[in-house]
Coordinates of C-alpha atoms and ligand atoms in Angstrom, one line a residue:
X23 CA 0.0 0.0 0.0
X24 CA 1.5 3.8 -1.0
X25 CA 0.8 6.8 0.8
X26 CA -2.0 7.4 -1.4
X27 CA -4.8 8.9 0.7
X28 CA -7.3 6.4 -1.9
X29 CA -5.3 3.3 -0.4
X30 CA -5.8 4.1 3.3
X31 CA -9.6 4.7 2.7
X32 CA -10.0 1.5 0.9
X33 CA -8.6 0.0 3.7
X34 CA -11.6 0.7 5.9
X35 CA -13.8 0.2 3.0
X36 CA -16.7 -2.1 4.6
X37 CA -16.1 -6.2 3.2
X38 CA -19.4 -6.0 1.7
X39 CA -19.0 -3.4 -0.9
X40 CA -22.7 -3.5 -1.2
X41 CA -23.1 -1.2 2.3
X42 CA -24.5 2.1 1.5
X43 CA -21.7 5.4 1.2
X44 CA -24.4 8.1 -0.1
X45 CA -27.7 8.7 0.0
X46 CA -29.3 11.6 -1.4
X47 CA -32.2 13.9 -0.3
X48 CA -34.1 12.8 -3.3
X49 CA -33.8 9.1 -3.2
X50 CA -30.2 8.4 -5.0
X51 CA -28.2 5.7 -3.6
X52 CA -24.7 4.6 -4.3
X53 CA -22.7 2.0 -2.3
X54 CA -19.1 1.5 -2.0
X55 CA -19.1 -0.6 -5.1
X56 CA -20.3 2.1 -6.8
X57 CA -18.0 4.8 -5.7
X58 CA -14.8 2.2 -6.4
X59 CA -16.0 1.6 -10.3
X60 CA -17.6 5.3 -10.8
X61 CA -14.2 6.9 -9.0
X62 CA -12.4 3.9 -11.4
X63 CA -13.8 5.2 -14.4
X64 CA -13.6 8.4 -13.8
X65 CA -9.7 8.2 -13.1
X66 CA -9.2 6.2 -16.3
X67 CA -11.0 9.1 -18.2
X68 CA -8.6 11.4 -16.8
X69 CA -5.4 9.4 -17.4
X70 CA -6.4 8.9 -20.8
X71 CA -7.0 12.8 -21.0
X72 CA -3.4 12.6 -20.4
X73 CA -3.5 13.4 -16.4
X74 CA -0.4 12.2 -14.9
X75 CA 1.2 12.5 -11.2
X76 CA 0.9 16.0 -9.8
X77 CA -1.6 17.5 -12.5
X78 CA -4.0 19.7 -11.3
X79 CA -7.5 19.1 -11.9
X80 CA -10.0 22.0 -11.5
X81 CA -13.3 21.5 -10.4
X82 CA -16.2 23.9 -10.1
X83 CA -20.0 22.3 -10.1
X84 CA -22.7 21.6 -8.0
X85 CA -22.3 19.5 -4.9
X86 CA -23.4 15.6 -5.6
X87 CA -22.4 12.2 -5.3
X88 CA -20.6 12.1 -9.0
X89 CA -18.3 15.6 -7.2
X90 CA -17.4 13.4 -4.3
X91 CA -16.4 10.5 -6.8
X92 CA -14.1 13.1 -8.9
X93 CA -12.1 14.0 -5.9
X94 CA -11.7 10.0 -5.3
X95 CA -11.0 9.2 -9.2
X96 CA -8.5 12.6 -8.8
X97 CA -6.5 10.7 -6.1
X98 CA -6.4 7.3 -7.7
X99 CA -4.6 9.1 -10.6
X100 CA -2.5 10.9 -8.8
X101 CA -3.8 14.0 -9.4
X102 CA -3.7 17.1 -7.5
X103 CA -7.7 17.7 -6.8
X104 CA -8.7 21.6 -6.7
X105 CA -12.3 22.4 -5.9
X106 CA -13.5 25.7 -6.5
X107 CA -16.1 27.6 -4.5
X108 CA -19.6 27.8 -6.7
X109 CA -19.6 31.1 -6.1
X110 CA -16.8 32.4 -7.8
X111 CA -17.0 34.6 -10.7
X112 CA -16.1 34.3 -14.1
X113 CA -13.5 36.4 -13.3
X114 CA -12.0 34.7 -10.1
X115 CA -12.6 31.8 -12.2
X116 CA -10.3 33.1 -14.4
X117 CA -7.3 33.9 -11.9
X118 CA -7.2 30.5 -10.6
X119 CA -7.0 28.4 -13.8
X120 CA -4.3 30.9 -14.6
X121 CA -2.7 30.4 -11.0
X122 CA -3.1 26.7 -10.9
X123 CA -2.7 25.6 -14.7
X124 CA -4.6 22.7 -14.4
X125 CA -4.5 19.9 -17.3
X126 CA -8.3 20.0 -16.5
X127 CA -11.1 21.7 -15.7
X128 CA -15.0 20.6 -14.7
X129 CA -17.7 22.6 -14.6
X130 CA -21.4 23.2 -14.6
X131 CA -23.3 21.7 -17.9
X132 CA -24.1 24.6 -20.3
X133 CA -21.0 26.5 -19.5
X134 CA -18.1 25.2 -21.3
X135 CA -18.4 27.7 -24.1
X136 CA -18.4 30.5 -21.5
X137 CA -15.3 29.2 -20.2
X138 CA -13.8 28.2 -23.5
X139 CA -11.7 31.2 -24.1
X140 CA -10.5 31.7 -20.6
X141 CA -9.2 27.8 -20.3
X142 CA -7.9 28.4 -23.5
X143 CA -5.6 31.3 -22.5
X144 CA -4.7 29.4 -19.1
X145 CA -3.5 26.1 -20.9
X146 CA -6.1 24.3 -20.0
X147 CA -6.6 20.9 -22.2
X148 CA -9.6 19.5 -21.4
X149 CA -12.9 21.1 -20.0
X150 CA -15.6 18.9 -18.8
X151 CA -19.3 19.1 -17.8
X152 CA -20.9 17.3 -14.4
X153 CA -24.7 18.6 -13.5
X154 CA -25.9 18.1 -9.9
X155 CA -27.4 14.5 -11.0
X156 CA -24.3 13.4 -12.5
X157 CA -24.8 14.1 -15.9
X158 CA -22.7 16.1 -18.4
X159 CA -19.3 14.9 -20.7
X160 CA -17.1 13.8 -17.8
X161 CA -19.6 10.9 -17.2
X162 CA -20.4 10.8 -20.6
X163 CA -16.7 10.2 -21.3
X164 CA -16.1 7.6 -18.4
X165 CA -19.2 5.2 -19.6
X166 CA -18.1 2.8 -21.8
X167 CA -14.7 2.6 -19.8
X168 CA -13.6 -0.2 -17.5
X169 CA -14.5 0.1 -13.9
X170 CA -11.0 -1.3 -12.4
X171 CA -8.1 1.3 -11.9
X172 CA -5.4 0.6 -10.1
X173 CA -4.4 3.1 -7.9
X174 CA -1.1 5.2 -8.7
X175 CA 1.4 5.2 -6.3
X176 CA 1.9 8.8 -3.9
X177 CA 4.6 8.8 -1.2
X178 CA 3.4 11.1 1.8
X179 CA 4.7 14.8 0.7
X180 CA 3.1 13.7 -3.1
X181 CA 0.0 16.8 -3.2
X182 CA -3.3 15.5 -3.1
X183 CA -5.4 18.9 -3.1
X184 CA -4.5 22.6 -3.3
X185 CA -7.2 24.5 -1.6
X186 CA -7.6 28.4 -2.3
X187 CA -8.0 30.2 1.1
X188 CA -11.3 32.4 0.8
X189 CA -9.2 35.8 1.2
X190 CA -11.2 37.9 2.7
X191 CA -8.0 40.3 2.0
X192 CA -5.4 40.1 -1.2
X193 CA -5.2 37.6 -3.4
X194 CA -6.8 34.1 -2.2
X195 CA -4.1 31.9 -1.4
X196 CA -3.4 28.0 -3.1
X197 CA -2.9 25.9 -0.1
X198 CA -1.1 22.8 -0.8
X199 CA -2.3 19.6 1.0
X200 CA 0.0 16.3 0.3
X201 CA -1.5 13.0 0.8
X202 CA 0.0 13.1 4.5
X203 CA -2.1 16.6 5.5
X204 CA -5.3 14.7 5.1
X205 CA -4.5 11.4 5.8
X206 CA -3.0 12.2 9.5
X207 CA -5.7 14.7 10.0
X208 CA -8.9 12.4 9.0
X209 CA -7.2 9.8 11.6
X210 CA -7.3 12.1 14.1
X211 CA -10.3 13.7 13.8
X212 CA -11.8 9.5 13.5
X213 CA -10.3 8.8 16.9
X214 CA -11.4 11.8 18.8
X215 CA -14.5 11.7 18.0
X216 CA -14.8 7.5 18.7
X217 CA -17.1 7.1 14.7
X218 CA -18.9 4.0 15.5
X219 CA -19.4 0.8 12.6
X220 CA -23.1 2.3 12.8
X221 CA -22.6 5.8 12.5
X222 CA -24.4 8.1 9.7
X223 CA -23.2 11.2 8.9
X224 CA -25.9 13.6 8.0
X225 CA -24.0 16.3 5.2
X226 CA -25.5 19.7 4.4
X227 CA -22.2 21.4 4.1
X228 CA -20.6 22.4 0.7
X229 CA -17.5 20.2 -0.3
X230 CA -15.5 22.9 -1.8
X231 CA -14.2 23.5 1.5
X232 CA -12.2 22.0 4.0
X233 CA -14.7 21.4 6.7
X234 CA -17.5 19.0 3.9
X235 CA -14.8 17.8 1.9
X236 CA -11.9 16.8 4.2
X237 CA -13.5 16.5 8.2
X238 CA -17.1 15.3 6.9
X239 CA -16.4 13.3 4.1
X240 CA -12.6 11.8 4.9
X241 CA -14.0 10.9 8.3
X242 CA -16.9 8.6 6.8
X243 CA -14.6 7.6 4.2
X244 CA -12.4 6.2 6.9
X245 CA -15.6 5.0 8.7
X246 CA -17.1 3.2 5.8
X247 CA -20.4 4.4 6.5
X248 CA -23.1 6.1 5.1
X249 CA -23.7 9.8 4.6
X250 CA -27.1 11.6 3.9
X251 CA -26.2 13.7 1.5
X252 CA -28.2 17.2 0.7
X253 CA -27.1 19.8 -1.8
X254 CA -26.9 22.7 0.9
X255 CA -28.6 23.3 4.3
X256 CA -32.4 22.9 4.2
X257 CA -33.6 23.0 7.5
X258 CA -37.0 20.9 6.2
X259 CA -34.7 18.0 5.0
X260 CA -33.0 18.3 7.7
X261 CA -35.9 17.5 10.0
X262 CA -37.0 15.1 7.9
X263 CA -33.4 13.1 8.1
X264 CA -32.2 14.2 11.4
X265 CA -34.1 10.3 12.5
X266 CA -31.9 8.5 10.5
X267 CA -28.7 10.1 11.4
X268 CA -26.4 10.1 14.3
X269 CA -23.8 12.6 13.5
X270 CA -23.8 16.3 12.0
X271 CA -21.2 18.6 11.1
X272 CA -22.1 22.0 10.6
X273 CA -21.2 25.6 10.6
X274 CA -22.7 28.0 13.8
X275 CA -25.5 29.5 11.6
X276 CA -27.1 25.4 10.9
X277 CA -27.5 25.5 14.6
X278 CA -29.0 28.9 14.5
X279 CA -31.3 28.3 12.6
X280 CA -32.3 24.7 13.8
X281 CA -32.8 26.6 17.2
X282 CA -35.6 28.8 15.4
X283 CA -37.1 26.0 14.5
X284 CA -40.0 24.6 16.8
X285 CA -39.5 21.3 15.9
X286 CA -36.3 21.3 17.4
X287 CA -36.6 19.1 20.9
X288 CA -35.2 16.2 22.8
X289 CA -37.2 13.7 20.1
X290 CA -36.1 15.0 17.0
X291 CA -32.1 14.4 18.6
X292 CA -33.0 11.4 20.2
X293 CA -31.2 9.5 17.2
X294 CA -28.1 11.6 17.5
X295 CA -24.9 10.7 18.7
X296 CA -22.9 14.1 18.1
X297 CA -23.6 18.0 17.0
X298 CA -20.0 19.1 15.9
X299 CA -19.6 22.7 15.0
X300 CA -16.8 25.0 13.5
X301 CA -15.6 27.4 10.9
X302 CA -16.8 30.2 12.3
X303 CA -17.3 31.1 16.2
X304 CA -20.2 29.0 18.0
X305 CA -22.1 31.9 20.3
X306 CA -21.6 30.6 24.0
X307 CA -25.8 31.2 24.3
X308 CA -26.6 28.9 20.7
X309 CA -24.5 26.2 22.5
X310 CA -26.8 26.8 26.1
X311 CA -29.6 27.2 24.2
X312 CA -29.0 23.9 21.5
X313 CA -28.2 21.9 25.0
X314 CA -31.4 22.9 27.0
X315 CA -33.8 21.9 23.8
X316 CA -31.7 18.8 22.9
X317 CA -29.6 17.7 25.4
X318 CA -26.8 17.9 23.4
X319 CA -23.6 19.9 24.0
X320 CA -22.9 20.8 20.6
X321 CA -18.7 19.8 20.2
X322 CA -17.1 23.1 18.6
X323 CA -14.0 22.8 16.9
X324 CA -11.5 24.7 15.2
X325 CA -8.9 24.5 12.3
X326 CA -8.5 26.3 8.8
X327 CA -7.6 25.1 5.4
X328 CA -4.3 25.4 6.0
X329 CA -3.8 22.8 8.7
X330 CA -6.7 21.0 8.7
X331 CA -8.3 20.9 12.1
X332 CA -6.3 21.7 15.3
X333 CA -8.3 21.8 18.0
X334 CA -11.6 19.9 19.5
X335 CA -13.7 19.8 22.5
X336 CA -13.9 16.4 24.2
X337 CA -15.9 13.5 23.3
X338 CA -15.7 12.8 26.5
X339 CA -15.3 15.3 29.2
X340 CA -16.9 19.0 29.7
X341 CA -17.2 20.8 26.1
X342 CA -17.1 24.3 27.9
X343 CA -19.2 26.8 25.3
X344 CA -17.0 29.7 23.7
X345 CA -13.9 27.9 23.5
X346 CA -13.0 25.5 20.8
X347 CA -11.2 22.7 23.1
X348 CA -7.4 21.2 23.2
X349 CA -4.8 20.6 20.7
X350 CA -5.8 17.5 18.6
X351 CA -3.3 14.4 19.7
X352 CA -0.2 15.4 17.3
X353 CA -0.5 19.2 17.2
X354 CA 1.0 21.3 18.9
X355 CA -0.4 25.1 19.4
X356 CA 1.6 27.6 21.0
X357 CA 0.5 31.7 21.3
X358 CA 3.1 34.1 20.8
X359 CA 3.4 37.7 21.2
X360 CA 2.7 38.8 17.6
X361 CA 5.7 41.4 17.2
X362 CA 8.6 39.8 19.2
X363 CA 7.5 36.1 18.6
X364 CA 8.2 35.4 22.2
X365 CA 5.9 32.5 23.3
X366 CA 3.3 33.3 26.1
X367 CA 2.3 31.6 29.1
X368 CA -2.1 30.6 30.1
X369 CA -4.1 33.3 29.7
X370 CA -2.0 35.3 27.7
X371 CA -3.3 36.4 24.4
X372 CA -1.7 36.2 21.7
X373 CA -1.4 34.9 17.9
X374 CA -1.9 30.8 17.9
X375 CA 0.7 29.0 15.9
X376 CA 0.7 25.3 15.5
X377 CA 2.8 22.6 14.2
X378 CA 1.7 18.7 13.5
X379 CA 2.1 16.3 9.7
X380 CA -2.0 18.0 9.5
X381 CA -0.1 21.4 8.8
X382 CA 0.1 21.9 4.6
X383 CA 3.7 22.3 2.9
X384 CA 3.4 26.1 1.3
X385 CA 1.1 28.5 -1.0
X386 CA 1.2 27.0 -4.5
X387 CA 4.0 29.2 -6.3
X388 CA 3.7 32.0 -3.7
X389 CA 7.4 30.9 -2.0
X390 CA 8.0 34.1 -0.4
X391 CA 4.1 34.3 1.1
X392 CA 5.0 30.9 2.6
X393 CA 8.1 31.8 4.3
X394 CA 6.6 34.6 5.8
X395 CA 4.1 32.7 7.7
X396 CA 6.2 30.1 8.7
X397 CA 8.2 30.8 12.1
X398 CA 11.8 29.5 11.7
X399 CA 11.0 26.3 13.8
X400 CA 8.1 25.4 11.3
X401 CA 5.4 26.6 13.1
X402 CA 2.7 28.2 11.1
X403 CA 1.6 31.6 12.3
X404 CA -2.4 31.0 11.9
X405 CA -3.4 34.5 12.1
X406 CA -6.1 34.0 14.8
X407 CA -5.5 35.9 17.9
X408 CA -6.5 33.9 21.4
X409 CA -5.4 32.2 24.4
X410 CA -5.5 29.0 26.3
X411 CA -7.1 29.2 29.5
X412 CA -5.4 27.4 32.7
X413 CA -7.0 24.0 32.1
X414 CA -5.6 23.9 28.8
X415 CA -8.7 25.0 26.1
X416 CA -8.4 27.3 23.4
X417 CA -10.0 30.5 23.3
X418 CA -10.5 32.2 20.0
X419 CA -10.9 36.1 20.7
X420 CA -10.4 37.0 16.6
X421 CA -8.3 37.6 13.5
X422 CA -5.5 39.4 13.4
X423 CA -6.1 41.8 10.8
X424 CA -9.0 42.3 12.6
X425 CA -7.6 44.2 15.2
X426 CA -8.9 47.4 15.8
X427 CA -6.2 50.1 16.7
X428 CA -7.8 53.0 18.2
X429 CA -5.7 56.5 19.0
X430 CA -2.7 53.5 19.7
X431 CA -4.4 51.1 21.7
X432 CA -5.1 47.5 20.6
X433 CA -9.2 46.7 20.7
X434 CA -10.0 43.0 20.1
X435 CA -13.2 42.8 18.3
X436 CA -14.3 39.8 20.1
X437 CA -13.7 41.0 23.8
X438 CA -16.3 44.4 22.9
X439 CA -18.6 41.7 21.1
X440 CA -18.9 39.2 24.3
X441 CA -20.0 42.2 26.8
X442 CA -22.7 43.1 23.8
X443 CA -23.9 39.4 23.2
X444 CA -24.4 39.1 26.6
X445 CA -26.8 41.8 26.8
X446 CA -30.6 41.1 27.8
X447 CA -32.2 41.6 24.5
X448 CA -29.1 40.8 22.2
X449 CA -28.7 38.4 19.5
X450 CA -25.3 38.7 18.6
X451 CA -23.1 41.7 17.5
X452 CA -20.0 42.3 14.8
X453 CA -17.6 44.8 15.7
X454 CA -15.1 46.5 13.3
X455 CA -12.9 49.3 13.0
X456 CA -13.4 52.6 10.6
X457 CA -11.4 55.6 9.6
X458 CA -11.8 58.1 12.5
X459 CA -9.5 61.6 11.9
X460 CA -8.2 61.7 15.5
X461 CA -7.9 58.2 16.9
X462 CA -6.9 56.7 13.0
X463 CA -10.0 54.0 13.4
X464 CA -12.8 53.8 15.6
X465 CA -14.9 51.0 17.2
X466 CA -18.1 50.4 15.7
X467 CA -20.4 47.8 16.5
X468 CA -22.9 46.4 14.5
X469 CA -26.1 45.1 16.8
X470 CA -28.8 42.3 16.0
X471 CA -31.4 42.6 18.9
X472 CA -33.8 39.8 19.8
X473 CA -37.5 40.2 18.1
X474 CA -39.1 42.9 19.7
X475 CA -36.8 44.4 21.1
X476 CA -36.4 47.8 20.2
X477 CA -35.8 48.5 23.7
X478 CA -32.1 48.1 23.4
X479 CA -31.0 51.3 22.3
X480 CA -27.2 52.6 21.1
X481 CA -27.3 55.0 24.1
X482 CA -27.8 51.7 26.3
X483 CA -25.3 49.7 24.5
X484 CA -22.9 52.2 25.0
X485 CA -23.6 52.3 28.7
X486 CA -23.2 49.0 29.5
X487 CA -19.8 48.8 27.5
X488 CA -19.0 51.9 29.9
X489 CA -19.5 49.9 32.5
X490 CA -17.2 47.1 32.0
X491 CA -15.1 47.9 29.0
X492 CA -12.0 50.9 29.0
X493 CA -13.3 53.6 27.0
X494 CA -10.9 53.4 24.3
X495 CA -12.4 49.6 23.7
X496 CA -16.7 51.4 24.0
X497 CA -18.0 51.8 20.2
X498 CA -18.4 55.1 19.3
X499 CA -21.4 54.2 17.3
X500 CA -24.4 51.3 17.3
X501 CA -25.9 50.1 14.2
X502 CA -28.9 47.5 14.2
X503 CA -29.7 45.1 11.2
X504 CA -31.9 42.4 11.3
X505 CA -29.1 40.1 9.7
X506 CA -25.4 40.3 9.8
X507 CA -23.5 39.9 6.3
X508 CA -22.0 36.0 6.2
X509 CA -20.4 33.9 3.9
X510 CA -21.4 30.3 2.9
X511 CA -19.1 29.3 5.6
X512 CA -20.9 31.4 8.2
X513 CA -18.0 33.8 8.1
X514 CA -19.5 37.4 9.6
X515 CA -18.3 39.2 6.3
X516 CA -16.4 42.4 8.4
X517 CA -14.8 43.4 5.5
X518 CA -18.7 44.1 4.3
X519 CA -19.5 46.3 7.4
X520 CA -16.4 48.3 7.4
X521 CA -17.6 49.3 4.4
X522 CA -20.8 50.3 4.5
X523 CA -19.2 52.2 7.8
X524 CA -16.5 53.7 6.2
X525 CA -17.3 57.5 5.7
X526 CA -19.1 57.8 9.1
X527 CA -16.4 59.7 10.7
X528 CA -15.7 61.3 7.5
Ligands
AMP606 P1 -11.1 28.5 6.5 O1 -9.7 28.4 6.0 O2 -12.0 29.1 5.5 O3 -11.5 27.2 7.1 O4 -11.1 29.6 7.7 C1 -10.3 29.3 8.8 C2 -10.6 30.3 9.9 O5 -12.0 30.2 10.4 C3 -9.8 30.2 11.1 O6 -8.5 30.7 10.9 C4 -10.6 30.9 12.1 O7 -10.4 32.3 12.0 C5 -12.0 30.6 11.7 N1 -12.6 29.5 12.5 C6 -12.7 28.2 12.2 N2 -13.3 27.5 13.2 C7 -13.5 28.4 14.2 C8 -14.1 28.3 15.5 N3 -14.6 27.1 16.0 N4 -14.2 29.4 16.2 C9 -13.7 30.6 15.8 N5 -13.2 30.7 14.6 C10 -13.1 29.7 13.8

């Protein structure tokens, strides 16, 4: 057996290749055997394309059984997968088939002549269709092929996947993942959170991303179990298949809006084993909240495409809301003093950086980007800003180029946000910076109040920061929406607010 990420999944592939892998909202149902001769043909399609060892194959479609299979047929053929958020633009479409010059690129039925020009210009040999049911040329291609493949040889540092970071700021970032990255990490995260030979994964997250592709799916890959499969979050589905699962994965606005959801109560959990949340902070009061409808602690962890995940709360033990748990067995996470580098002690805050085989290799042809956010001892400098508390969990108070810096002083966002959210009548709050002509930016906080309550004014948000915040660290303005800006990752989209924000101070 290689390194290939494909081998060690097949490993744990269940004896009776007849056991279910995916099921879909509308009825579709494929079994391992089906994902080893679809992901077969599939990869013999590509080889005969002319794929070899380290090409890159682009991907931008629809989430559906037929994406997962690509990413499976990629790694059989030693291909360097590279899934591309649905979102993306023609333009930004553009930028990464120029970046990344892949040998290949996939996208939605209908659009290949739109794209014609640009994969033209970026080298591109090949560009294929696949529709949500798994129609389109790349299945059209792989029909009449032979199922078997065997499976090309990777050694560990071999790249499975580059990921593009979502950069929220500059130019979005290839991340390079090697066949090691994912395989230690899926292990890991297997382990920790003790996936049982009955264990069914219910999957509403998109699989462009880190957290559906490589924590969701890897992990029931390595399980060889059954996932529910629905195209994106719909919270009637998930009602209707939240009885047949016993594990979900999901971003902090799933469990939002489950919680304002009547049918949301101790019977429609009773099936579940775990809630596990992350990719964007988990409000201390959803997790209360989730606990006293469900009686389930929700387990938030944390981690980034970069490194995979690096931190969980327990299976076992207290999952203490607002913090995102301990290093993962074979990380280690350390919080330095962001100028000097100088590694702090519990309690200080500072920026987390982390080391473990989960942490990626470098920025696809961005060598000098890499270097500088490596430390010299190969630690990755993560960017998050937070702290871990005396009995050793992580705290995540923010990014930091988030940082507000306010006539000199430093305001974490996330400290001015907690004294908000904890406000009688508060939902949750975003705080940014804006230009300010004396004090160079300003704290502003952006304020979603519970229904009906108008009550909460700005004059009384601003007192109660008064109270227990210094006064360089109160917002100098309250805004309330009825929604804050997020990203399909659940992201608060800051970069959104400090602009609509921008000229108050003018
Ligand atoms: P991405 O690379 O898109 O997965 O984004 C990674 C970033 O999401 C991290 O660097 C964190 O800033 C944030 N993040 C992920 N999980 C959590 C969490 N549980 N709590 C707070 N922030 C998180």
């Amino acid at each position: 057996m290689s390194d290939n990420l494909y081998d060690l999944f097949r490993s744990r592939f269940p004896a009776d290749r007849g056991r279910s892998f995916i099921e879909t909202g509308d009825g579709r149902a494929y079994a391992y055997a089906d994902l080893e001769a679809i992901s077969g043909r599939y990869a013999r399609l590509l080889a005969e394309l002319g794929v070899a060892k380290g090409d890159r194959v682009a991907v931008q479609v629809e989430k559906s059984p037929e994406a997962v299979f690509l990413y499976l047929a990629c790694l059989r053929a030693g291909a360097i997968y590279l899934p591309l958020n649905t979102a993306y633009t023609r333009a930004e479409i553009e930028y990464f088939l120029t970046d990344a010059e892949p040998r290949v690129f996939v996208c939605p039925p209908g659009q290949e002549e739109g794209f014609a020009a640009t994969a033209a210009k970026a080298g591109v040999a090949h560009v294929l269709t696949l529709g949500p049911d798994g129609g389109g040329t790349l299945s059209e291609g792989a029909a009449g092929l032979a199922p078997e493949f065997p499976t090309v040889a990777a050694s560990a540092s071999d790249l499975a996947a580059i990921l593009y970071t979502s950069g929220t700021t500059g130019r979005s970032k290839g991340a390079m993942m090697s066949h090691a990255n994912l395989a230690s990490n899926a292990l890991t995260l297997h382990r920790y959170w003790g996936w049982r030979p009955e264990d069914v994964l219910l999957h509403a997250l998109p699989i462009f991303h880190t957290h559906g592709l490589f924590v969701a799916t890897n992990c029931v890959l390595l399980n060889g179990t059954a996932m529910l499969f629905l195209p994106k979050f719909d919270i009637d589905e998930v009602f209707r298949l939240l009885p047949r699962a016993s594990v979900m994965m999901g971003v902090p606005t799933f469990y939002t809006r489950m919680l304002g959801d009547s049918r949301l109560d101790r019977a429609a959990a009773a099936h579940m084993r775990l809630f596990i949340s992350g990719s964007a902070p988990l409000l201390a009061d959803t997790h209360r909240e989730f606990q006293q409808r469900t009686g389930h602690a929700i387990l938030e962890r944390y981690g980034m495409t970069e490194t995979g995940m690096l931190t969980s709360n327990p299976l076992d033990g207290e999952r203490i809301p607002g913090t995102v748990g301990f290093p993962l067995p074979g990380v280690e996470l350390r919080v330095a003093d962001p100028e000097t580098a100088r590694v702090l002690g519990p309690e200080e805050i500072g920026v987390i950086e982390v080391k473990g085989p989960n942490v990626f290799g470098g920025y696809w042809r961005m060598p000098e980007k890499t270097r500088a956010e490596f430390r010299p001892d190969g630690f990755f400098i993560t960017g998050d800003v937070g702290k871990v508390d005396a009995r050793g969990y992580v705290h995540i108070v923010g990014r930091a180029k988030d940082l507000v810096i306010c006539g000199g002083y430093n305001v974490y966002p996330k400290e001015v946000e907690t004294v908000i959210d904890a406000l009688d009548g508060v939902v949750e709050s975003a705080v940014v910076g804006v230009p300010h002509p004396d004090f160079g930016e300003a704290v502003v906080a952006v304020v979603l109040r519970r229904p009906g309550r108008g009550d909460v004014t700005e004059a009384g948000v601003i007192a109660a920061c008064k109270e227990q915040l210094a006064n360089y660290k109160v917002p100098k303005r309250v805004f309330f929406t009825e929604e804050l800006p997020r990203n399909t990752m659940g992201k608060v989209q800051k970069n959104l607010l400090r602009e609509e924000h921008r000229d108050l101070f003018a």
